[in-house]
XYZ file of C-alpha atoms in Angstrom:
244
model
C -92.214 -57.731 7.897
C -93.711 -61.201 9.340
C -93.717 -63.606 6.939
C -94.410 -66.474 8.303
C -90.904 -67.983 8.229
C -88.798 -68.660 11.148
C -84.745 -67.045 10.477
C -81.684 -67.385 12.422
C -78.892 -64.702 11.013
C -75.431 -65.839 12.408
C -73.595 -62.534 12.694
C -69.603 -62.519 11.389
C -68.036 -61.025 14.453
C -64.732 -62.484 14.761
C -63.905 -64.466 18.016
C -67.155 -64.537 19.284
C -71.217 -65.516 18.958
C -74.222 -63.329 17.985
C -77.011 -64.718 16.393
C -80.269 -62.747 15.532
C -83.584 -64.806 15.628
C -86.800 -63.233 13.801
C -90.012 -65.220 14.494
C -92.453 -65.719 11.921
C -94.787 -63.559 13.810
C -92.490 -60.814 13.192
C -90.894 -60.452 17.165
C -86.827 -60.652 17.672
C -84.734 -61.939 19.649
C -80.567 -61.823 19.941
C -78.459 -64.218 21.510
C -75.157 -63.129 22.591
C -73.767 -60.125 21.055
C -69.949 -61.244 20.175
C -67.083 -58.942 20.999
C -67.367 -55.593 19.873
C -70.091 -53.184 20.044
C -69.751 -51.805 16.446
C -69.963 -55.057 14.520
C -73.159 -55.760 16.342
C -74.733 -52.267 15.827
C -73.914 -52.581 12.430
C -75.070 -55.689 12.084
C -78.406 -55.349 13.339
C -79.074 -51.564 11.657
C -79.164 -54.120 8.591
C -81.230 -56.604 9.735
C -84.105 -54.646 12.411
C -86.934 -52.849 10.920
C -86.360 -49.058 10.397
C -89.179 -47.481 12.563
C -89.269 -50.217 14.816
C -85.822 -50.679 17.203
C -86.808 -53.271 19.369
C -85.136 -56.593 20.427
C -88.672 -58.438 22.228
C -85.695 -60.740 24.004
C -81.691 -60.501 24.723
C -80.086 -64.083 25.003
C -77.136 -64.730 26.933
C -75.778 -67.634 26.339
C -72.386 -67.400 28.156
C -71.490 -64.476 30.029
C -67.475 -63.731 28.956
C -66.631 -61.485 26.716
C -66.525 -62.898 23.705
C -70.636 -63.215 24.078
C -71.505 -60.081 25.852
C -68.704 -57.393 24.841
C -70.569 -56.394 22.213
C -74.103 -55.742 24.179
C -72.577 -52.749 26.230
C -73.359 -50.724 23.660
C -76.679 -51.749 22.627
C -79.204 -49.340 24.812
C -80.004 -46.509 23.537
C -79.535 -48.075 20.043
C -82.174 -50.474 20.303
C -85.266 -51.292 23.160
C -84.971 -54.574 24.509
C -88.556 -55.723 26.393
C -86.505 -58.636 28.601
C -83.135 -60.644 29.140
C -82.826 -64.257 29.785
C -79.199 -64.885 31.021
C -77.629 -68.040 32.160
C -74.297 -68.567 33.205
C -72.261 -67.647 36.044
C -72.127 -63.551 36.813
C -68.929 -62.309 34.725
C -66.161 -60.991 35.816
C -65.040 -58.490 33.486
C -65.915 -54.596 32.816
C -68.084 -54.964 29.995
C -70.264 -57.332 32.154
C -70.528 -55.441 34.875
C -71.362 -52.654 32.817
C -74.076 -54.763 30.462
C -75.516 -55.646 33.744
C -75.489 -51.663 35.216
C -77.536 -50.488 32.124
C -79.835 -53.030 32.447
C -80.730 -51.629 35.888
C -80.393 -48.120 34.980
C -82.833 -48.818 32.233
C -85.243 -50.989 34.154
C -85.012 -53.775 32.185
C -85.995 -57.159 33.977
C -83.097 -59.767 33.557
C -84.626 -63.492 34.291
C -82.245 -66.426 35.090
C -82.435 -69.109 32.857
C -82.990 -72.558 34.062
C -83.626 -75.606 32.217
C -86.662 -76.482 30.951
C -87.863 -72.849 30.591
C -89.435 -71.926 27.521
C -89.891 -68.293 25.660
C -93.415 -68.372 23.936
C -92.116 -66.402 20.599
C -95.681 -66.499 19.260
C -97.050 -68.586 16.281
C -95.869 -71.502 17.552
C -92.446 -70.718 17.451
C -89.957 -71.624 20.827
C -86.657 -70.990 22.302
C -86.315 -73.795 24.805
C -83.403 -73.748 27.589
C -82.269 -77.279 27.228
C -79.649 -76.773 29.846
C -78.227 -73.955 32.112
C -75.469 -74.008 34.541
C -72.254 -72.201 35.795
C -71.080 -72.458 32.511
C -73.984 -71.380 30.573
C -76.826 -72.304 28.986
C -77.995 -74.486 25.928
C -81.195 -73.706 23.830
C -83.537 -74.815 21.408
C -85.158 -72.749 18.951
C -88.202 -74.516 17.183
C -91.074 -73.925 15.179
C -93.227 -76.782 13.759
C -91.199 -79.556 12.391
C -87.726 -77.226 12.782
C -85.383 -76.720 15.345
C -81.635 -75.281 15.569
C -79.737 -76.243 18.734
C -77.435 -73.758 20.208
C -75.006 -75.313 22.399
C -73.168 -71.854 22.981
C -72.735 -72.122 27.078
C -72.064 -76.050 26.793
C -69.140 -77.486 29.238
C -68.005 -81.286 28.862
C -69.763 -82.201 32.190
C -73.166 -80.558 30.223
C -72.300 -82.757 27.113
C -71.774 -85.670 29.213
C -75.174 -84.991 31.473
C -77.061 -84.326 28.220
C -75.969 -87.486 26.161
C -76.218 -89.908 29.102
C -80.054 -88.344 30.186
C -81.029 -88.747 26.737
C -81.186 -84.537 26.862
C -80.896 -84.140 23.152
C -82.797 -84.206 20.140
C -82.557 -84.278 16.547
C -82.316 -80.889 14.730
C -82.484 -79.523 11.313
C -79.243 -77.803 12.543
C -76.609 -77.008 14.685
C -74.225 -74.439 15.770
C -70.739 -75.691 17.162
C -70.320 -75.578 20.168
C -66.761 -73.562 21.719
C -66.044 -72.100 17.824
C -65.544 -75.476 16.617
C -64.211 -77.526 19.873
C -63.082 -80.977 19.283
C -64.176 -82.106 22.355
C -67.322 -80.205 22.465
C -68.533 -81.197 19.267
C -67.919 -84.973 19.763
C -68.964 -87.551 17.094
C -72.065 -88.388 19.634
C -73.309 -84.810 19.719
C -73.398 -84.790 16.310
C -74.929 -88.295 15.476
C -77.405 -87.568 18.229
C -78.171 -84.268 16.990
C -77.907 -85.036 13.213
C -77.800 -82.108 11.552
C -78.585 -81.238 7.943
C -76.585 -77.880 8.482
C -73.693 -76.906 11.232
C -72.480 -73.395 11.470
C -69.025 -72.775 12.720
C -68.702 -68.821 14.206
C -65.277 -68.058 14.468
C -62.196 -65.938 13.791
C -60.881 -65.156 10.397
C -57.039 -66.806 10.152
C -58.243 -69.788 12.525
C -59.282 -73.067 10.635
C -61.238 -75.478 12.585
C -60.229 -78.605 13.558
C -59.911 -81.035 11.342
C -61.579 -84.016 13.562
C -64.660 -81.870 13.588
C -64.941 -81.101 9.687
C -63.952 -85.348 9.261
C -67.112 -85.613 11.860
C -69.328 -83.885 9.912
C -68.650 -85.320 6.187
C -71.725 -85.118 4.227
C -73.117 -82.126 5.776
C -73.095 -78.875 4.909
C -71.081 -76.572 6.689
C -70.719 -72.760 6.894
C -68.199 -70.604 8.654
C -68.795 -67.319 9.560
C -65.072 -66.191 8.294
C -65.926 -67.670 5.132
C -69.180 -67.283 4.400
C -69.814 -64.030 6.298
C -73.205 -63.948 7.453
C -75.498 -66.930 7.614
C -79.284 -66.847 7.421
C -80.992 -70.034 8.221
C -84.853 -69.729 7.754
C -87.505 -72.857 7.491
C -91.246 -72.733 7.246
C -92.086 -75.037 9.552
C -91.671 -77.799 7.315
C -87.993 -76.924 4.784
C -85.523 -75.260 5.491
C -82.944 -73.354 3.352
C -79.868 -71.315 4.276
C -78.385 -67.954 2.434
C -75.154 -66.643 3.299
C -73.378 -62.875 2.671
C -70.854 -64.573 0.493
C-alpha cells in the first residue's frame, strides 16, 4: 500500500539491471528488466500488489539484452499503462520481440529525450538527464532525495555531462556498466557524492578494485552479495534494506 515513502528495489539478476521503483503515492514503475524472464517474474510476484498487476511505467534504460531480455516475458503477467525507451533500436530477438508485443498489445512506447520528466505523483520524479544512441540516464527524486541511474551512460555522455555541469548531487547512485572503471570515474562520483552506490552484477565477478578504492567511506552493496537492495527515503532520510 502507499505509504508515503519513495523505494527503489534493485533486483539480483545476474549480468544485468532491473530495478523496481514504487512511488509514495502507491504507482510503479520498472526500469530495465535484466536477462531472463523468470528472475524478473519472480521477482516482481514478490514485490507488486496481489489484486493489482500493473507496472504505471516500463523504463528502458539501454536496449541490449542484458536490460531488456527479461521484459519479453512480462505481458500477460503484468499491465503496463506506458514505455519510455531510450537508446538505439536493438538488434537482437528478444528486442524485436519486446517491441512486437508492445504493438500487439497497444501499448504506447515514447522516446526518451533529455530533459523529459515522468510526473509519478506526490511530488515524486523520474527525470531523463540524458538520452542518446547509447541510452539514457535518469533521475529519480522526491523532495530532498534523488538516486541517479546512469544505466545507458557512454564515456562521450560522462564527458558531455561533467563538462555541462549535467550532474547533481544524489543521496545515491547506481554504477554505471556493472561497476566500469571508466564509467564510474573519481569525478562522477565526487560530483555525484553519494551516501550509497549499488553495484548490479554477476555472481563470481568482483568489481574493480579502482572503483571500490573510489568510493572509500561509502557504503556499498552488490547485488551478488547482498541479493536484493531496497533503497527507500521519505523525502527527507533515507535508509536501505537488503535480502541478505
Amino acid at each position: 500500500r502507499p505509504d508515503a515513502t519513495l523505494r527503489l528495489t534493485f533486483f539480483d539478476v545476474g549480468d544485468g539491471d532491473a530495478t523496481l521503483i514504487q512511488t509514495p503515492g502507491g504507482r510503479w514503475v520498472l526500469v530495465d528488466g535484466g536477462p531472463g524472464a523468470s528472475v524478473l517474474t519472480s521477482a516482481l510476484g514478490q514485490r507488486l500488489p496481489l489484486f493489482n498487476r500493473t507496472l504505471d511505467w516500463v523504463v528502458i534504460a539501454a536496449s541490449d539484452d542484458e536490460h531488456i531480455g527479461g521484459l519479453v516475458g512480462l505481458l500477460g503477467q503484468v499491465n503496463v499503462g506506458g514505455v519510455l525507451a531510450a537508446g538505439a533500436p536493438g538488434k537482437s530477438g528478444a528486442y524485436s520481440q519486446w517491441m512486437a508485443k508492445l504493438a500487439e498489445a497497444q501499448i504506447p512506447v515514447v522516446t526518451a529525450e533529455a530533459g523529459q520528466v515522468l510526473d509519478l505523483g506526490e511530488g515524486a520524479r523520474l527525470e531523463v538527464v540524458s538520452a542518446g544512441e547509447s541510452g539514457g540516464v535518469f533521475r529519480v527524486s522526491w523532495q530532498k532525495a534523488s538516486f541517479l541511474l546512469p544505466i545507458g551512460m557512454d564515456g562521450e555522455t560522462l564527458e558531455r555531462l561533467l563538462a555541462r555541469q549535467g550532474l547533481a548531487p544524489a543521496y545515491g547512485l547506481l554504477l554505471a556498466g556493472q561497476g566500469d572503471v571508466a564509467l564510474n570515474s573519481e569525478e562522477l562520483i565526487r560530483v555525484v557524492n553519494p551516501g550509497v552506490a549499488v553495484l548490479s552484477q554477476e555472481a563470481g565477478a568482483p568489481p574493480a578494485s579502482p572503483v571500490l578504492k573510489r568510493l572509500e567511506g561509502r557504503t556499498v552493496l552488490r547485488t551478488d552479495l547482498n541479493g536484493w537492495i531496497e533503497w527507500a527515503s521519505d523525502g527527507q532520510r533515507a535508509w536501505v534494506t537488503t535480502e541478505r
